[in-house]
Amino acid sequence: MLCWRRKTAFKTMEPDRSYYYDINRRYLSVIGQWPYQKKRLLYFVSFILLESTLIVAQIRDLTDHLFSDWNMLETREEYDIMRQYAERGRQYALMYGIFIHTGTICFATTALVPRILDVLFPLNISRPIILICPAYYFVDEEQYFYYIFCHTLTVAAVCLTGLIAHDCMFFTYVEHVCGLFAVVGFRFEHAVYKRSKTKECLRDYSDVYCKNIEFSIFGHQRALQFAILLEDVFYVSFAVQILIVSTGLSITLVQMSMQIHDNNLTEAPRYIVFIIAQVFHVFLFSFEGQKLIDHTLIMCNKIYNGSWYDIPVKAQRLFLFAMRKSIEVNTLSAGKIYVFSLENFTTLLQTSVSYFTVLVSTNSFD
């Protein structure tokens, strides 16, 4: 009797179990992600619309620059340069989209391996099912496996379409700003010639030379402004992606090593596909960041390779402004900390592998 009273008193003093998850419930309710919330769809849609207002405004600003920059082109050569970079950006977007969708299908079809093995090499009992991602569907997963599989694959394809749209837009913008730098470099190399198809030599008038060079400097400033705007728009999302990749890659390596250690050959291929996708994703961003750095630094060489010695000294001084600006490298960063470049890409991989070795050393697979 006394023991029962103590248990009753203890239960009355103990807070309700929902108390421990109250903060999480409140935050999830704000964005419409709490599963037992009423009108959660309304909250979720409102959250997405509110967040999209800022993103749409930023993308509109970049898109306006994207189309207006074509109006500053004058010669056929400049149009060919911009068209070449625009076509390259389109090819990158196409190949990236095909790669992501193909990788998603390969990752998802690994969940069908146990089902295929049950048909080809049946056992006394069915092999355990593997879902594309851990989730609770409130139904018998064995009975409704194919419905769950189709639903998860469809949702993953739709969500990854948003990622592809974001990344392809980034590739297009980087190729565009690199094209602007290439056009400006072409102008600096041909500063002593008239902007026409015949490229007839200009007369020796300082004002005409100065006007020609000022026009090139104006184009250089537009390219620099576009690069800065590109950095300001994407550095927050890049910070989140780098944080996820650096930690996720290490954890995925640990999970793959555990599956290989346990001879679980049905799960290991999934992690291999996921690792390849993560590395390729960061490599493309680092490659585009390195390209922007190279196009920024090459401007001094473009000016030096031109016939600057054939123009008056008054016009030569204008080159100093552009050369001074080209010393300051324009970069693409994640959170203003990690700079996307091929050198930092190798450093990121080394860091992830280091985290992996630390996690493996602190965990025993036996």
Short mmCIF file of C-alpha atoms in Angstrom, two decimals:
data_model
loop_
_atom_site.label_atom_id
_atom_site.label_comp_id
_atom_site.label_asym_id
_atom_site.label_seq_id
_atom_site.Cartn_x
_atom_site.Cartn_y
_atom_site.Cartn_z
CA MET A 1 0.00 0.00 0.00
CA LEU A 2 2.79 2.36 0.93
CA CYS A 3 4.64 1.53 -2.29
CA TRP A 4 1.50 2.27 -4.33
CA ARG A 5 1.13 5.65 -2.62
CA ARG A 6 4.75 6.53 -3.36
CA LYS A 7 4.30 5.66 -7.03
CA THR A 8 1.13 7.72 -7.18
CA ALA A 9 2.81 10.70 -5.55
CA PHE A 10 5.77 10.36 -7.91
CA LYS A 11 3.48 10.33 -10.95
CA THR A 12 1.64 13.42 -9.76
CA MET A 13 4.93 15.30 -9.32
CA GLU A 14 6.32 14.17 -12.67
CA PRO A 15 5.44 16.47 -15.61
CA ASP A 16 3.56 15.15 -18.59
CA ARG A 17 5.67 13.49 -21.31
CA SER A 18 4.66 16.13 -23.84
CA TYR A 19 6.43 18.69 -21.67
CA TYR A 20 9.84 17.46 -22.83
CA TYR A 21 8.93 17.93 -26.49
CA ASP A 22 6.99 21.15 -26.12
CA ILE A 23 9.66 23.43 -27.62
CA ASN A 24 10.13 21.19 -30.64
CA ARG A 25 6.38 20.99 -31.09
CA ARG A 26 6.04 24.77 -31.09
CA TYR A 27 8.79 25.31 -33.66
CA LEU A 28 7.48 22.55 -35.93
CA SER A 29 3.96 23.93 -35.61
CA VAL A 30 5.12 27.32 -36.89
CA ILE A 31 6.28 25.80 -40.18
CA GLY A 32 3.44 23.26 -40.35
CA GLN A 33 5.54 20.15 -39.76
CA TRP A 34 4.01 18.82 -36.52
CA PRO A 35 2.16 15.64 -37.57
CA TYR A 36 -0.73 16.07 -35.11
CA GLN A 37 -1.28 19.74 -35.89
CA LYS A 38 -4.58 21.03 -37.24
CA LYS A 39 -4.39 23.11 -40.44
CA ARG A 40 -0.73 22.22 -40.79
CA LEU A 41 -0.97 22.52 -44.58
CA LEU A 42 -2.07 26.14 -44.22
CA TYR A 43 0.86 26.93 -41.92
CA PHE A 44 3.31 25.16 -44.21
CA VAL A 45 2.12 26.96 -47.35
CA SER A 46 2.22 30.32 -45.55
CA PHE A 47 5.77 29.63 -44.40
CA ILE A 48 6.91 28.71 -47.92
CA LEU A 49 5.23 31.76 -49.47
CA LEU A 50 6.74 34.10 -46.89
CA GLU A 51 10.21 32.66 -47.45
CA SER A 52 9.80 32.81 -51.22
CA THR A 53 9.09 36.55 -51.25
CA LEU A 54 12.73 37.37 -50.49
CA ILE A 55 14.10 34.70 -52.80
CA VAL A 56 11.96 35.86 -55.71
CA ALA A 57 13.08 39.46 -55.21
CA GLN A 58 16.75 38.44 -55.25
CA ILE A 59 16.37 36.21 -58.29
CA ARG A 60 14.48 38.97 -60.11
CA ASP A 61 17.37 41.35 -59.53
CA LEU A 62 19.89 38.84 -60.91
CA THR A 63 17.67 38.01 -63.89
CA ASP A 64 17.30 41.68 -64.80
CA HIS A 65 21.08 41.96 -64.93
CA LEU A 66 21.24 38.72 -66.90
CA PHE A 67 19.21 40.10 -69.81
CA SER A 68 20.24 43.75 -69.64
CA ASP A 69 23.93 42.89 -69.95
CA TRP A 70 23.34 41.64 -73.48
CA ASN A 71 22.33 45.18 -74.49
CA MET A 72 25.84 46.50 -73.85
CA LEU A 73 27.36 44.27 -76.54
CA GLU A 74 28.39 46.05 -79.74
CA THR A 75 30.38 43.85 -82.08
CA ARG A 76 29.86 40.41 -83.54
CA GLU A 77 32.88 39.11 -81.64
CA GLU A 78 31.38 40.18 -78.31
CA TYR A 79 28.10 38.46 -79.11
CA ASP A 80 29.97 35.28 -80.00
CA ILE A 81 31.83 35.35 -76.69
CA MET A 82 28.65 35.79 -74.64
CA ARG A 83 26.83 33.17 -76.71
CA GLN A 84 29.66 30.71 -76.10
CA TYR A 85 29.47 31.13 -72.32
CA ALA A 86 25.67 31.04 -72.32
CA GLU A 87 25.70 27.80 -74.30
CA ARG A 88 28.24 26.34 -71.89
CA GLY A 89 26.01 27.23 -68.93
CA ARG A 90 23.08 25.55 -70.66
CA GLN A 91 25.13 22.38 -71.21
CA TYR A 92 26.22 22.32 -67.56
CA ALA A 93 22.60 22.66 -66.44
CA LEU A 94 21.48 19.85 -68.75
CA MET A 95 24.24 17.45 -67.68
CA TYR A 96 23.75 18.27 -64.01
CA GLY A 97 20.01 17.62 -64.18
CA ILE A 98 20.55 14.28 -65.93
CA PHE A 99 23.18 13.26 -63.37
CA ILE A 100 21.03 14.11 -60.35
CA HIS A 101 17.94 12.34 -61.66
CA THR A 102 19.99 9.31 -62.71
CA GLY A 103 21.67 9.17 -59.31
CA THR A 104 18.30 9.43 -57.58
CA ILE A 105 16.93 6.52 -59.56
CA CYS A 106 20.05 4.42 -58.89
CA PHE A 107 19.85 5.21 -55.17
CA ALA A 108 16.16 4.39 -55.03
CA THR A 109 16.37 1.14 -56.98
CA THR A 110 18.79 -0.27 -54.41
CA ALA A 111 15.73 -0.62 -52.17
CA LEU A 112 14.41 -3.17 -54.65
CA VAL A 113 17.45 -5.42 -54.29
CA PRO A 114 15.92 -7.63 -51.53
CA ARG A 115 12.77 -8.08 -53.61
CA ILE A 116 14.79 -9.04 -56.67
CA LEU A 117 16.91 -11.47 -54.65
CA ASP A 118 13.75 -13.07 -53.26
CA VAL A 119 12.71 -13.86 -56.82
CA LEU A 120 16.10 -14.98 -58.12
CA PHE A 121 17.47 -16.66 -55.00
CA PRO A 122 14.51 -17.36 -52.69
CA LEU A 123 15.04 -18.26 -49.05
CA ASN A 124 12.80 -19.92 -46.51
CA ILE A 125 11.80 -16.46 -45.31
CA SER A 126 11.55 -13.17 -47.14
CA ARG A 127 14.47 -10.82 -46.85
CA PRO A 128 13.89 -7.67 -44.78
CA ILE A 129 12.60 -4.75 -46.80
CA ILE A 130 14.64 -1.60 -47.33
CA LEU A 131 12.93 1.75 -47.65
CA ILE A 132 14.44 4.55 -49.69
CA CYS A 133 14.54 6.65 -46.54
CA PRO A 134 13.43 5.86 -42.98
CA ALA A 135 9.80 6.88 -42.50
CA TYR A 136 6.64 5.76 -40.74
CA TYR A 137 3.65 5.41 -43.06
CA PHE A 138 1.05 4.16 -40.53
CA VAL A 139 0.52 0.98 -42.61
CA ASP A 140 2.08 -2.42 -43.02
CA GLU A 141 5.33 -1.68 -44.86
CA GLU A 142 5.65 -5.24 -46.15
CA GLN A 143 2.20 -5.25 -47.70
CA TYR A 144 2.29 -1.73 -49.15
CA PHE A 145 5.98 -1.68 -50.05
CA TYR A 146 5.56 -0.76 -53.71
CA TYR A 147 3.11 2.04 -52.91
CA ILE A 148 5.56 3.44 -50.37
CA PHE A 149 8.40 3.05 -52.86
CA CYS A 150 6.56 4.98 -55.60
CA HIS A 151 5.50 7.70 -53.18
CA THR A 152 9.02 8.19 -51.79
CA LEU A 153 10.58 8.19 -55.26
CA THR A 154 8.06 10.74 -56.55
CA VAL A 155 8.55 13.07 -53.59
CA ALA A 156 12.35 12.75 -53.85
CA ALA A 157 12.21 13.60 -57.56
CA VAL A 158 10.06 16.68 -56.91
CA CYS A 159 12.26 17.91 -54.05
CA LEU A 160 15.46 17.33 -56.01
CA THR A 161 13.94 19.31 -58.88
CA GLY A 162 14.09 22.33 -56.57
CA LEU A 163 17.75 21.60 -55.85
CA ILE A 164 18.48 21.22 -59.56
CA ALA A 165 16.71 24.50 -60.34
CA HIS A 166 18.79 26.29 -57.69
CA ASP A 167 22.10 24.83 -58.85
CA CYS A 168 21.43 25.21 -62.58
CA MET A 169 20.50 28.83 -62.01
CA PHE A 170 23.80 29.28 -60.20
CA PHE A 171 25.77 27.69 -63.06
CA THR A 172 24.04 29.98 -65.57
CA TYR A 173 24.83 33.08 -63.54
CA VAL A 174 28.49 32.14 -63.09
CA GLU A 175 28.93 31.46 -66.79
CA HIS A 176 27.24 34.78 -67.50
CA VAL A 177 29.57 36.80 -65.29
CA CYS A 178 32.56 34.92 -66.71
CA GLY A 179 31.30 35.85 -70.16
CA LEU A 180 31.15 39.50 -69.09
CA PHE A 181 34.76 39.37 -67.95
CA ALA A 182 35.73 37.72 -71.26
CA VAL A 183 33.96 40.46 -73.24
CA VAL A 184 35.66 43.18 -71.19
CA GLY A 185 39.02 41.47 -71.69
CA PHE A 186 38.39 41.44 -75.44
CA ARG A 187 37.65 45.16 -75.34
CA PHE A 188 40.82 45.94 -73.44
CA GLU A 189 42.88 43.92 -75.93
CA HIS A 190 41.34 45.87 -78.83
CA ALA A 191 41.12 49.26 -77.16
CA VAL A 192 42.97 51.00 -80.02
CA TYR A 193 40.44 49.85 -82.61
CA LYS A 194 37.03 51.17 -83.37
CA ARG A 195 34.10 49.08 -82.20
CA SER A 196 32.95 47.98 -85.64
CA LYS A 197 33.07 44.94 -87.86
CA THR A 198 35.83 46.39 -90.02
CA LYS A 199 38.05 47.28 -87.00
CA GLU A 200 39.47 50.32 -88.75
CA CYS A 201 42.20 52.12 -86.83
CA LEU A 202 41.10 55.19 -84.99
CA ARG A 203 42.65 58.57 -85.48
CA ASP A 204 45.16 59.74 -82.94
CA TYR A 205 42.73 61.70 -80.80
CA SER A 206 43.11 61.28 -77.06
CA ASP A 207 39.43 61.92 -76.41
CA VAL A 208 38.39 59.12 -78.72
CA TYR A 209 40.80 56.70 -77.05
CA CYS A 210 39.63 57.76 -73.61
CA LYS A 211 36.00 57.26 -74.55
CA ASN A 212 36.78 53.79 -75.86
CA ILE A 213 38.63 52.80 -72.69
CA GLU A 214 35.98 54.32 -70.43
CA PHE A 215 33.39 52.20 -72.16
CA SER A 216 35.49 49.10 -71.42
CA ILE A 217 35.93 50.15 -67.78
CA PHE A 218 32.17 50.60 -67.47
CA GLY A 219 31.68 47.02 -68.68
CA HIS A 220 34.27 45.85 -66.17
CA GLN A 221 32.39 47.56 -63.35
CA ARG A 222 29.15 45.88 -64.40
CA ALA A 223 30.86 42.50 -64.32
CA LEU A 224 32.28 43.21 -60.84
CA GLN A 225 28.88 44.35 -59.57
CA PHE A 226 27.22 41.21 -60.91
CA ALA A 227 29.87 39.02 -59.23
CA ILE A 228 29.34 40.79 -55.89
CA LEU A 229 25.57 40.46 -56.22
CA LEU A 230 25.95 36.77 -57.00
CA GLU A 231 27.99 36.31 -53.85
CA ASP A 232 25.48 38.18 -51.69
CA VAL A 233 22.54 36.11 -52.94
CA PHE A 234 24.03 32.63 -52.62
CA TYR A 235 26.48 32.72 -49.70
CA VAL A 236 23.85 31.80 -47.07
CA SER A 237 22.49 28.78 -48.95
CA PHE A 238 26.04 27.70 -49.75
CA ALA A 239 26.94 27.81 -46.06
CA VAL A 240 24.10 25.42 -45.26
CA GLN A 241 25.08 23.08 -48.11
CA ILE A 242 28.77 22.97 -47.14
CA LEU A 243 27.88 22.25 -43.52
CA ILE A 244 25.59 19.42 -44.57
CA VAL A 245 28.09 17.97 -47.04
CA SER A 246 31.12 18.12 -44.75
CA THR A 247 29.33 16.36 -41.90
CA GLY A 248 27.11 14.17 -44.05
CA LEU A 249 30.03 12.85 -46.08
CA SER A 250 31.88 11.75 -42.94
CA ILE A 251 28.79 10.09 -41.48
CA THR A 252 28.01 8.37 -44.78
CA LEU A 253 31.56 6.98 -44.94
CA VAL A 254 31.15 5.58 -41.43
CA GLN A 255 27.81 4.00 -42.30
CA MET A 256 29.24 2.46 -45.47
CA SER A 257 32.22 1.02 -43.59
CA MET A 258 29.84 -0.47 -41.01
CA GLN A 259 27.75 -2.11 -43.72
CA ILE A 260 30.85 -3.52 -45.42
CA HIS A 261 32.15 -4.75 -42.07
CA ASP A 262 28.84 -6.55 -41.46
CA ASN A 263 28.88 -7.99 -45.02
CA ASN A 264 25.62 -6.23 -45.75
CA LEU A 265 26.07 -5.93 -49.49
CA THR A 266 22.50 -4.76 -50.09
CA GLU A 267 22.94 -1.53 -48.12
CA ALA A 268 26.54 -0.64 -49.06
CA PRO A 269 25.80 0.31 -52.73
CA ARG A 270 23.30 2.94 -51.55
CA TYR A 271 25.96 4.72 -49.53
CA ILE A 272 28.44 4.53 -52.41
CA VAL A 273 25.97 6.24 -54.75
CA PHE A 274 25.22 8.88 -52.13
CA ILE A 275 28.93 9.60 -51.53
CA ILE A 276 29.60 10.00 -55.26
CA ALA A 277 26.67 12.42 -55.55
CA GLN A 278 27.88 14.55 -52.64
CA VAL A 279 31.45 14.76 -53.93
CA PHE A 280 30.31 15.59 -57.47
CA HIS A 281 27.95 18.26 -56.15
CA VAL A 282 30.71 20.09 -54.26
CA PHE A 283 33.16 19.64 -57.13
CA LEU A 284 30.89 21.48 -59.57
CA PHE A 285 30.52 24.41 -57.18
CA SER A 286 34.29 24.51 -56.63
CA PHE A 287 34.91 24.32 -60.37
CA GLU A 288 32.61 27.28 -61.06
CA GLY A 289 34.16 29.25 -58.18
CA GLN A 290 37.64 28.59 -59.55
CA LYS A 291 36.53 29.73 -63.00
CA LEU A 292 35.28 33.04 -61.57
CA ILE A 293 38.61 33.57 -59.77
CA ASP A 294 40.56 32.87 -62.97
CA HIS A 295 38.45 35.27 -65.04
CA THR A 296 38.92 38.00 -62.44
CA LEU A 297 42.71 37.67 -62.28
CA ILE A 298 43.22 37.38 -66.04
CA MET A 299 42.08 40.96 -66.64
CA CYS A 300 45.58 42.37 -66.03
CA ASN A 301 47.00 40.05 -68.68
CA LYS A 302 44.29 41.12 -71.12
CA ILE A 303 45.24 44.76 -70.65
CA TYR A 304 48.95 44.01 -70.93
CA ASN A 305 48.47 41.99 -74.13
CA GLY A 306 46.69 44.90 -75.81
CA SER A 307 48.36 47.66 -77.81
CA TRP A 308 48.36 50.07 -74.89
CA TYR A 309 51.75 51.44 -75.94
CA ASP A 310 50.26 52.87 -79.16
CA ILE A 311 47.84 55.20 -77.40
CA PRO A 312 48.49 58.55 -75.71
CA VAL A 313 49.67 58.66 -72.11
CA LYS A 314 46.45 60.36 -71.04
CA ALA A 315 44.46 57.35 -72.19
CA GLN A 316 46.99 54.90 -70.76
CA ARG A 317 46.34 56.17 -67.24
CA LEU A 318 42.76 54.93 -67.46
CA PHE A 319 44.04 51.36 -67.62
CA LEU A 320 45.33 51.75 -64.07
CA PHE A 321 41.80 51.88 -62.70
CA ALA A 322 40.88 48.57 -64.27
CA MET A 323 44.19 46.97 -63.26
CA ARG A 324 43.69 48.13 -59.69
CA LYS A 325 40.24 46.53 -59.59
CA SER A 326 41.46 43.29 -61.16
CA ILE A 327 43.92 42.76 -58.28
CA GLU A 328 40.95 42.28 -55.92
CA VAL A 329 39.78 38.73 -56.55
CA ASN A 330 36.04 38.08 -56.79
CA THR A 331 35.11 34.82 -55.15
CA LEU A 332 32.08 32.71 -54.32
CA SER A 333 31.96 31.66 -50.70
CA ALA A 334 29.85 29.76 -48.23
CA GLY A 335 28.97 32.04 -45.36
CA LYS A 336 31.87 34.38 -46.20
CA ILE A 337 34.19 31.70 -44.78
CA TYR A 338 34.70 28.85 -47.22
CA VAL A 339 35.78 30.00 -50.70
CA PHE A 340 34.84 27.74 -53.59
CA SER A 341 37.98 26.74 -55.46
CA LEU A 342 39.66 23.54 -56.55
CA GLU A 343 42.28 23.90 -53.84
CA ASN A 344 39.67 24.25 -51.10
CA PHE A 345 37.75 21.34 -52.63
CA THR A 346 40.64 19.00 -51.89
CA THR A 347 40.92 20.51 -48.41
CA LEU A 348 37.22 19.82 -47.80
CA LEU A 349 37.62 16.20 -48.85
CA GLN A 350 40.64 15.80 -46.59
CA THR A 351 38.68 17.30 -43.69
CA SER A 352 35.75 14.95 -44.25
CA VAL A 353 38.08 11.96 -44.39
CA SER A 354 39.75 13.15 -41.18
CA TYR A 355 36.37 13.33 -39.45
CA PHE A 356 35.66 9.86 -40.79
CA THR A 357 38.84 8.41 -39.30
CA VAL A 358 38.08 10.04 -35.96
CA LEU A 359 34.55 8.61 -35.92
CA VAL A 360 35.83 5.17 -36.88
CA SER A 361 38.51 5.22 -34.20
CA THR A 362 35.96 6.11 -31.51
CA ASN A 363 33.50 3.40 -32.56
CA SER A 364 34.02 -0.33 -32.56
CA PHE A 365 32.37 -2.51 -35.20
CA ASP A 366 32.92 -5.72 -33.25
#
